[in-house]
Amino acid sequence: MEIIRVACLRFSRNPLHAPALWSRNPYRRGSMSPVPYSREKALIIGAGIGGLSTAIILAGLGYDVTVVEQNRKPGGMMRSFVRQGVHCNVGIHYMGALAEGQILRRCFDYLGITEQLPLVRMGVDGPVDRYHFKNSDLDVDTFDLVEGFDAYTENLNRTFPAQKSQIQSLMRMLRQSAAHLDRLDFLYTSEPAAFWIENFDTLGAVFDDLGCSPGLRAVFGLPSVLIGVPPAVCPRFFHTMTLASYLLSSWRLKDCGAHMADVCAARLAALGGIVRTGRQVISIRSRSGQVTGVTLDSGEQIDAPVVIGAIHPKTILGLLDPDSVKASWRRRIQGLKETASMVGIHALVPADRYPAIPHNVFSVETDPDGGIADMIYLQLRPCERPEAHLLTLLTSGYESMWQPWLHTRRGQRGPDYLAAKERLARQIIADMEPLTGGSRNPEIQDPHIIDVFTPLSFRDWVAAPGGSAYGVMRSTDQMLSSAFLNRNFLKGFYLAGQNVMAPGVLGTILGSLATSRLIVGPERFRREVRIS
């Protein structure tokens, strides 16, 4: 077991340059840690972006925070892994709304991590995303998503000249949702539930009401697929939150996901929090309707009146005593549908024949009505090896292909599994060859595959049921059930992570803020937690 106690990165001590989280609370002069406001203990299960961001928020509010992570290093899907000296990102490929004053930047500033995260802005001299549609009968072949609401509107009008009134209505909706998101109404109004009710209708219903063409549906609706929810059942706010953030500004990490994970862990350590890695929570203890702590796989018991599960809710169920929560809540969790799983491919290609692509590439198959049937995401970037570029491909999980190894664990699946991964990777790389912009040498097997991860990898790494890439599906038919995730009637027990609000870095951090609001109460939250 490793205990991470001391920050390995430097954070500013100058109160004039300190983020809001520092300046809103009293501090000892010259100290990195806050003067205790409340040293109540909080125990967080899982050190992904959800667990770490929740931990930082609570530590800044004076809680004595410990995070327990089953893997050797913190980060969850935020953490990249290394193959042949190259960092391969898993969950963070690009982020939106990180320019000065924008919502994710304000969240990062509040958490105190912005200055430690070198970023590269996308879309400066070209698109952020380029969509390639494979359907010949669709009324669009390619579309560039560019930065800025006005530029995006112009591209839509140019691509769909007969749909200008529909585009005007869609953009009005998008701008309104972006304004709500920027103000964080759902966190700071006295009745946050009203916000969700007003934005409950599906994106598919909006398309139907406006009479949008299949091509416009495919282009405008594609970002909902990036959070694992088909447009037909995606609440429009979740879609517009995703799309608006990328239109505001889009960014890649200059370094890698592992660096971001280490920055978050170091920030927590600077606030006095602890991350314990290589240990698994095997039970959440409670007595008389009050959570009392957790038991680790080593047998150690950690007492805490606040326990937060920042892992999948279905995994949490296995840690709770059957009598500690209401049967109705347990059934509700068990009945939740998951988002789809994912296959990821990382390969090295010669830099002299495959130029880096500064934007994201999407190869999209649609239904006749414009629904997204399948999609492959492509990045081609420089890496740690100067002679090579890293080709990253993400696509659907091919769940049936991995059934023979369903009951195996990492490192124990044998040569047939490795061969199946290699065959699939070669097939997908060949299919995407026309979009890489490279000039392949037929005498050399240019793409050198360094890793392929499958739904089984996700399942074993972050305890995601079925290898779900984005956790619980935030569809309209599950809004009521998912809204009750933190209404479990076990005092002191809460959920955090991407399942609380929405996937992605922004959605997960907003979920961390929402959970923190429940813990400290709305009045204290409004008074002390200001994302400004």
PDB file of C-alpha atoms in Angstrom, residues 339-495:
ATOM      1  CA  THR A 339     -23.789   3.368 -21.436  1.00  0.00           C
ATOM      2  CA  ALA A 340     -22.053   1.335 -24.123  1.00  0.00           C
ATOM      3  CA  SER A 341     -18.592  -0.121 -23.743  1.00  0.00           C
ATOM      4  CA  MET A 342     -15.542   0.839 -25.772  1.00  0.00           C
ATOM      5  CA  VAL A 343     -12.496  -0.549 -27.555  1.00  0.00           C
ATOM      6  CA  GLY A 344      -9.364   1.609 -27.652  1.00  0.00           C
ATOM      7  CA  ILE A 345      -6.349   1.183 -29.918  1.00  0.00           C
ATOM      8  CA  HIS A 346      -2.959   2.843 -29.588  1.00  0.00           C
ATOM      9  CA  ALA A 347      -0.412   2.447 -32.383  1.00  0.00           C
ATOM     10  CA  LEU A 348       2.834   4.116 -33.406  1.00  0.00           C
ATOM     11  CA  VAL A 349       3.199   5.330 -36.996  1.00  0.00           C
ATOM     12  CA  PRO A 350       6.240   6.915 -38.699  1.00  0.00           C
ATOM     13  CA  ALA A 351       6.177  10.668 -38.140  1.00  0.00           C
ATOM     14  CA  ASP A 352       7.684  11.348 -41.568  1.00  0.00           C
ATOM     15  CA  ARG A 353       4.797   9.616 -43.352  1.00  0.00           C
ATOM     16  CA  TYR A 354       1.918  10.375 -40.989  1.00  0.00           C
ATOM     17  CA  PRO A 355       1.780  14.089 -40.100  1.00  0.00           C
ATOM     18  CA  ALA A 356       0.153  14.951 -36.783  1.00  0.00           C
ATOM     19  CA  ILE A 357      -3.480  16.050 -37.072  1.00  0.00           C
ATOM     20  CA  PRO A 358      -4.288  19.102 -34.899  1.00  0.00           C
ATOM     21  CA  HIS A 359      -8.017  18.313 -34.768  1.00  0.00           C
ATOM     22  CA  ASN A 360     -10.121  15.305 -33.822  1.00  0.00           C
ATOM     23  CA  VAL A 361     -11.457  13.070 -36.591  1.00  0.00           C
ATOM     24  CA  PHE A 362     -14.762  11.182 -36.421  1.00  0.00           C
ATOM     25  CA  SER A 363     -15.845   8.506 -38.876  1.00  0.00           C
ATOM     26  CA  VAL A 364     -19.612   8.256 -38.483  1.00  0.00           C
ATOM     27  CA  GLU A 365     -22.240   5.772 -39.638  1.00  0.00           C
ATOM     28  CA  THR A 366     -25.839   6.918 -39.304  1.00  0.00           C
ATOM     29  CA  ASP A 367     -29.327   5.516 -39.568  1.00  0.00           C
ATOM     30  CA  PRO A 368     -31.526   6.832 -42.391  1.00  0.00           C
ATOM     31  CA  ASP A 369     -33.081   9.341 -39.961  1.00  0.00           C
ATOM     32  CA  GLY A 370     -29.689  10.718 -38.883  1.00  0.00           C
ATOM     33  CA  GLY A 371     -29.260   8.724 -35.678  1.00  0.00           C
ATOM     34  CA  ILE A 372     -25.676   7.700 -34.901  1.00  0.00           C
ATOM     35  CA  ALA A 373     -25.325   3.956 -35.538  1.00  0.00           C
ATOM     36  CA  ASP A 374     -21.563   3.658 -35.047  1.00  0.00           C
ATOM     37  CA  MET A 375     -18.566   5.933 -34.741  1.00  0.00           C
ATOM     38  CA  ILE A 376     -14.774   5.774 -34.673  1.00  0.00           C
ATOM     39  CA  TYR A 377     -12.814   8.566 -32.993  1.00  0.00           C
ATOM     40  CA  LEU A 378      -9.262   9.288 -34.187  1.00  0.00           C
ATOM     41  CA  GLN A 379      -6.378  11.329 -32.821  1.00  0.00           C
ATOM     42  CA  LEU A 380      -2.910  11.464 -34.409  1.00  0.00           C
ATOM     43  CA  ARG A 381      -0.472  13.313 -32.150  1.00  0.00           C
ATOM     44  CA  PRO A 382       3.228  13.690 -31.384  1.00  0.00           C
ATOM     45  CA  CYS A 383       4.471  11.468 -28.569  1.00  0.00           C
ATOM     46  CA  GLU A 384       7.570  10.842 -26.463  1.00  0.00           C
ATOM     47  CA  ARG A 385       9.341   9.165 -29.393  1.00  0.00           C
ATOM     48  CA  PRO A 386      10.395  11.812 -31.952  1.00  0.00           C
ATOM     49  CA  GLU A 387      10.446   9.402 -34.887  1.00  0.00           C
ATOM     50  CA  ALA A 388       6.815   8.387 -34.330  1.00  0.00           C
ATOM     51  CA  HIS A 389       3.335   9.782 -33.864  1.00  0.00           C
ATOM     52  CA  LEU A 390       0.717   8.161 -31.663  1.00  0.00           C
ATOM     53  CA  LEU A 391      -2.447   7.009 -33.421  1.00  0.00           C
ATOM     54  CA  THR A 392      -5.390   6.655 -31.024  1.00  0.00           C
ATOM     55  CA  LEU A 393      -8.681   5.093 -32.106  1.00  0.00           C
ATOM     56  CA  LEU A 394     -11.808   4.666 -29.966  1.00  0.00           C
ATOM     57  CA  THR A 395     -14.906   2.810 -31.096  1.00  0.00           C
ATOM     58  CA  SER A 396     -17.790   0.643 -29.887  1.00  0.00           C
ATOM     59  CA  GLY A 397     -17.035  -2.251 -27.588  1.00  0.00           C
ATOM     60  CA  TYR A 398     -17.770  -5.317 -29.769  1.00  0.00           C
ATOM     61  CA  GLU A 399     -19.118  -6.942 -26.599  1.00  0.00           C
ATOM     62  CA  SER A 400     -19.918 -10.336 -28.144  1.00  0.00           C
ATOM     63  CA  MET A 401     -16.316 -10.748 -29.300  1.00  0.00           C
ATOM     64  CA  TRP A 402     -15.039 -10.911 -25.715  1.00  0.00           C
ATOM     65  CA  GLN A 403     -17.581 -13.374 -24.293  1.00  0.00           C
ATOM     66  CA  PRO A 404     -15.115 -16.329 -24.219  1.00  0.00           C
ATOM     67  CA  TRP A 405     -12.997 -14.379 -21.711  1.00  0.00           C
ATOM     68  CA  LEU A 406     -15.846 -12.890 -19.672  1.00  0.00           C
ATOM     69  CA  HIS A 407     -14.855 -14.724 -16.487  1.00  0.00           C
ATOM     70  CA  THR A 408     -11.130 -14.030 -16.694  1.00  0.00           C
ATOM     71  CA  ARG A 409      -9.053 -11.257 -15.181  1.00  0.00           C
ATOM     72  CA  ARG A 410      -6.306  -8.957 -16.434  1.00  0.00           C
ATOM     73  CA  GLY A 411      -3.132 -10.728 -17.512  1.00  0.00           C
ATOM     74  CA  GLN A 412      -4.813 -14.160 -17.480  1.00  0.00           C
ATOM     75  CA  ARG A 413      -6.713 -14.221 -20.774  1.00  0.00           C
ATOM     76  CA  GLY A 414      -4.172 -16.041 -22.911  1.00  0.00           C
ATOM     77  CA  PRO A 415      -2.880 -15.831 -26.498  1.00  0.00           C
ATOM     78  CA  ASP A 416      -6.260 -16.210 -28.207  1.00  0.00           C
ATOM     79  CA  TYR A 417      -7.490 -13.023 -26.537  1.00  0.00           C
ATOM     80  CA  LEU A 418      -4.366 -11.150 -27.612  1.00  0.00           C
ATOM     81  CA  ALA A 419      -4.778 -12.431 -31.168  1.00  0.00           C
ATOM     82  CA  ALA A 420      -8.431 -11.348 -31.264  1.00  0.00           C
ATOM     83  CA  LYS A 421      -7.453  -7.852 -30.126  1.00  0.00           C
ATOM     84  CA  GLU A 422      -4.715  -7.662 -32.761  1.00  0.00           C
ATOM     85  CA  ARG A 423      -7.060  -8.736 -35.581  1.00  0.00           C
ATOM     86  CA  LEU A 424      -9.719  -6.213 -34.618  1.00  0.00           C
ATOM     87  CA  ALA A 425      -7.159  -3.427 -34.276  1.00  0.00           C
ATOM     88  CA  ARG A 426      -5.683  -4.154 -37.713  1.00  0.00           C
ATOM     89  CA  GLN A 427      -9.147  -4.135 -39.256  1.00  0.00           C
ATOM     90  CA  ILE A 428     -10.108  -0.789 -37.695  1.00  0.00           C
ATOM     91  CA  ILE A 429      -6.758   0.810 -38.568  1.00  0.00           C
ATOM     92  CA  ALA A 430      -7.154  -0.305 -42.183  1.00  0.00           C
ATOM     93  CA  ASP A 431     -10.691   1.101 -42.311  1.00  0.00           C
ATOM     94  CA  MET A 432      -9.453   4.463 -41.010  1.00  0.00           C
ATOM     95  CA  GLU A 433      -6.371   4.629 -43.247  1.00  0.00           C
ATOM     96  CA  PRO A 434      -7.945   7.111 -45.716  1.00  0.00           C
ATOM     97  CA  LEU A 435      -8.563   9.579 -42.875  1.00  0.00           C
ATOM     98  CA  THR A 436      -5.074   9.526 -41.363  1.00  0.00           C
ATOM     99  CA  GLY A 437      -3.562  11.599 -44.165  1.00  0.00           C
ATOM    100  CA  GLY A 438      -0.490   9.360 -44.207  1.00  0.00           C
ATOM    101  CA  SER A 439       1.491   7.725 -47.009  1.00  0.00           C
ATOM    102  CA  ARG A 440       1.943   4.114 -46.060  1.00  0.00           C
ATOM    103  CA  ASN A 441       4.991   2.081 -47.103  1.00  0.00           C
ATOM    104  CA  PRO A 442       3.569  -1.209 -48.449  1.00  0.00           C
ATOM    105  CA  GLU A 443       6.814  -3.010 -47.593  1.00  0.00           C
ATOM    106  CA  ILE A 444       6.539  -2.134 -43.907  1.00  0.00           C
ATOM    107  CA  GLN A 445       3.738  -2.784 -41.438  1.00  0.00           C
ATOM    108  CA  ASP A 446       3.625   0.922 -40.558  1.00  0.00           C
ATOM    109  CA  PRO A 447       1.137   0.962 -37.671  1.00  0.00           C
ATOM    110  CA  HIS A 448       2.955  -0.665 -34.757  1.00  0.00           C
ATOM    111  CA  ILE A 449       0.211  -1.542 -32.279  1.00  0.00           C
ATOM    112  CA  ILE A 450       1.347  -0.968 -28.707  1.00  0.00           C
ATOM    113  CA  ASP A 451      -1.936  -1.511 -26.861  1.00  0.00           C
ATOM    114  CA  VAL A 452      -5.576  -2.496 -27.332  1.00  0.00           C
ATOM    115  CA  PHE A 453      -8.027  -2.191 -24.449  1.00  0.00           C
ATOM    116  CA  THR A 454     -11.476  -3.794 -24.420  1.00  0.00           C
ATOM    117  CA  PRO A 455     -14.614  -3.633 -22.261  1.00  0.00           C
ATOM    118  CA  LEU A 456     -13.003  -6.253 -20.027  1.00  0.00           C
ATOM    119  CA  SER A 457     -10.114  -3.853 -19.428  1.00  0.00           C
ATOM    120  CA  PHE A 458     -12.542  -1.147 -18.294  1.00  0.00           C
ATOM    121  CA  ARG A 459     -14.425  -3.601 -16.111  1.00  0.00           C
ATOM    122  CA  ASP A 460     -11.308  -4.756 -14.280  1.00  0.00           C
ATOM    123  CA  TRP A 461      -9.536  -1.402 -14.073  1.00  0.00           C
ATOM    124  CA  VAL A 462     -12.267   0.881 -12.746  1.00  0.00           C
ATOM    125  CA  ALA A 463     -14.915  -1.665 -11.673  1.00  0.00           C
ATOM    126  CA  ALA A 464     -17.311  -0.578 -14.429  1.00  0.00           C
ATOM    127  CA  PRO A 465     -20.133  -3.120 -14.860  1.00  0.00           C
ATOM    128  CA  GLY A 466     -19.979  -4.605 -18.348  1.00  0.00           C
ATOM    129  CA  GLY A 467     -17.068  -2.324 -19.180  1.00  0.00           C
ATOM    130  CA  SER A 468     -19.372   0.684 -19.466  1.00  0.00           C
ATOM    131  CA  ALA A 469     -17.322   3.625 -20.726  1.00  0.00           C
ATOM    132  CA  TYR A 470     -19.507   6.431 -19.349  1.00  0.00           C
ATOM    133  CA  GLY A 471     -21.252   4.750 -16.431  1.00  0.00           C
ATOM    134  CA  VAL A 472     -25.000   5.099 -15.928  1.00  0.00           C
ATOM    135  CA  MET A 473     -26.829   6.277 -19.044  1.00  0.00           C
ATOM    136  CA  ARG A 474     -28.271   9.730 -18.378  1.00  0.00           C
ATOM    137  CA  SER A 475     -31.300   9.189 -20.598  1.00  0.00           C
ATOM    138  CA  THR A 476     -34.704  10.769 -20.015  1.00  0.00           C
ATOM    139  CA  ASP A 477     -36.249   7.449 -19.005  1.00  0.00           C
ATOM    140  CA  GLN A 478     -33.666   7.146 -16.213  1.00  0.00           C
ATOM    141  CA  MET A 479     -33.706  10.730 -14.990  1.00  0.00           C
ATOM    142  CA  LEU A 480     -35.943   9.961 -12.013  1.00  0.00           C
ATOM    143  CA  SER A 481     -33.923   6.928 -10.933  1.00  0.00           C
ATOM    144  CA  SER A 482     -30.584   8.687 -11.360  1.00  0.00           C
ATOM    145  CA  ALA A 483     -31.899  11.750  -9.517  1.00  0.00           C
ATOM    146  CA  PHE A 484     -32.322   9.527  -6.449  1.00  0.00           C
ATOM    147  CA  LEU A 485     -28.706   8.301  -6.435  1.00  0.00           C
ATOM    148  CA  ASN A 486     -27.935  10.537  -3.456  1.00  0.00           C
ATOM    149  CA  ARG A 487     -31.296   9.918  -1.771  1.00  0.00           C
ATOM    150  CA  ASN A 488     -30.389   6.629  -0.105  1.00  0.00           C
ATOM    151  CA  PHE A 489     -31.544   7.425   3.458  1.00  0.00           C
ATOM    152  CA  LEU A 490     -28.225   6.306   4.962  1.00  0.00           C
ATOM    153  CA  LYS A 491     -26.981   9.362   6.827  1.00  0.00           C
ATOM    154  CA  GLY A 492     -23.463  10.404   5.894  1.00  0.00           C
ATOM    155  CA  PHE A 493     -23.274   8.281   2.728  1.00  0.00           C
ATOM    156  CA  TYR A 494     -23.077   9.936  -0.704  1.00  0.00           C
ATOM    157  CA  LEU A 495     -22.161   9.175  -4.300  1.00  0.00           C
TER     158      LEU A 495
END
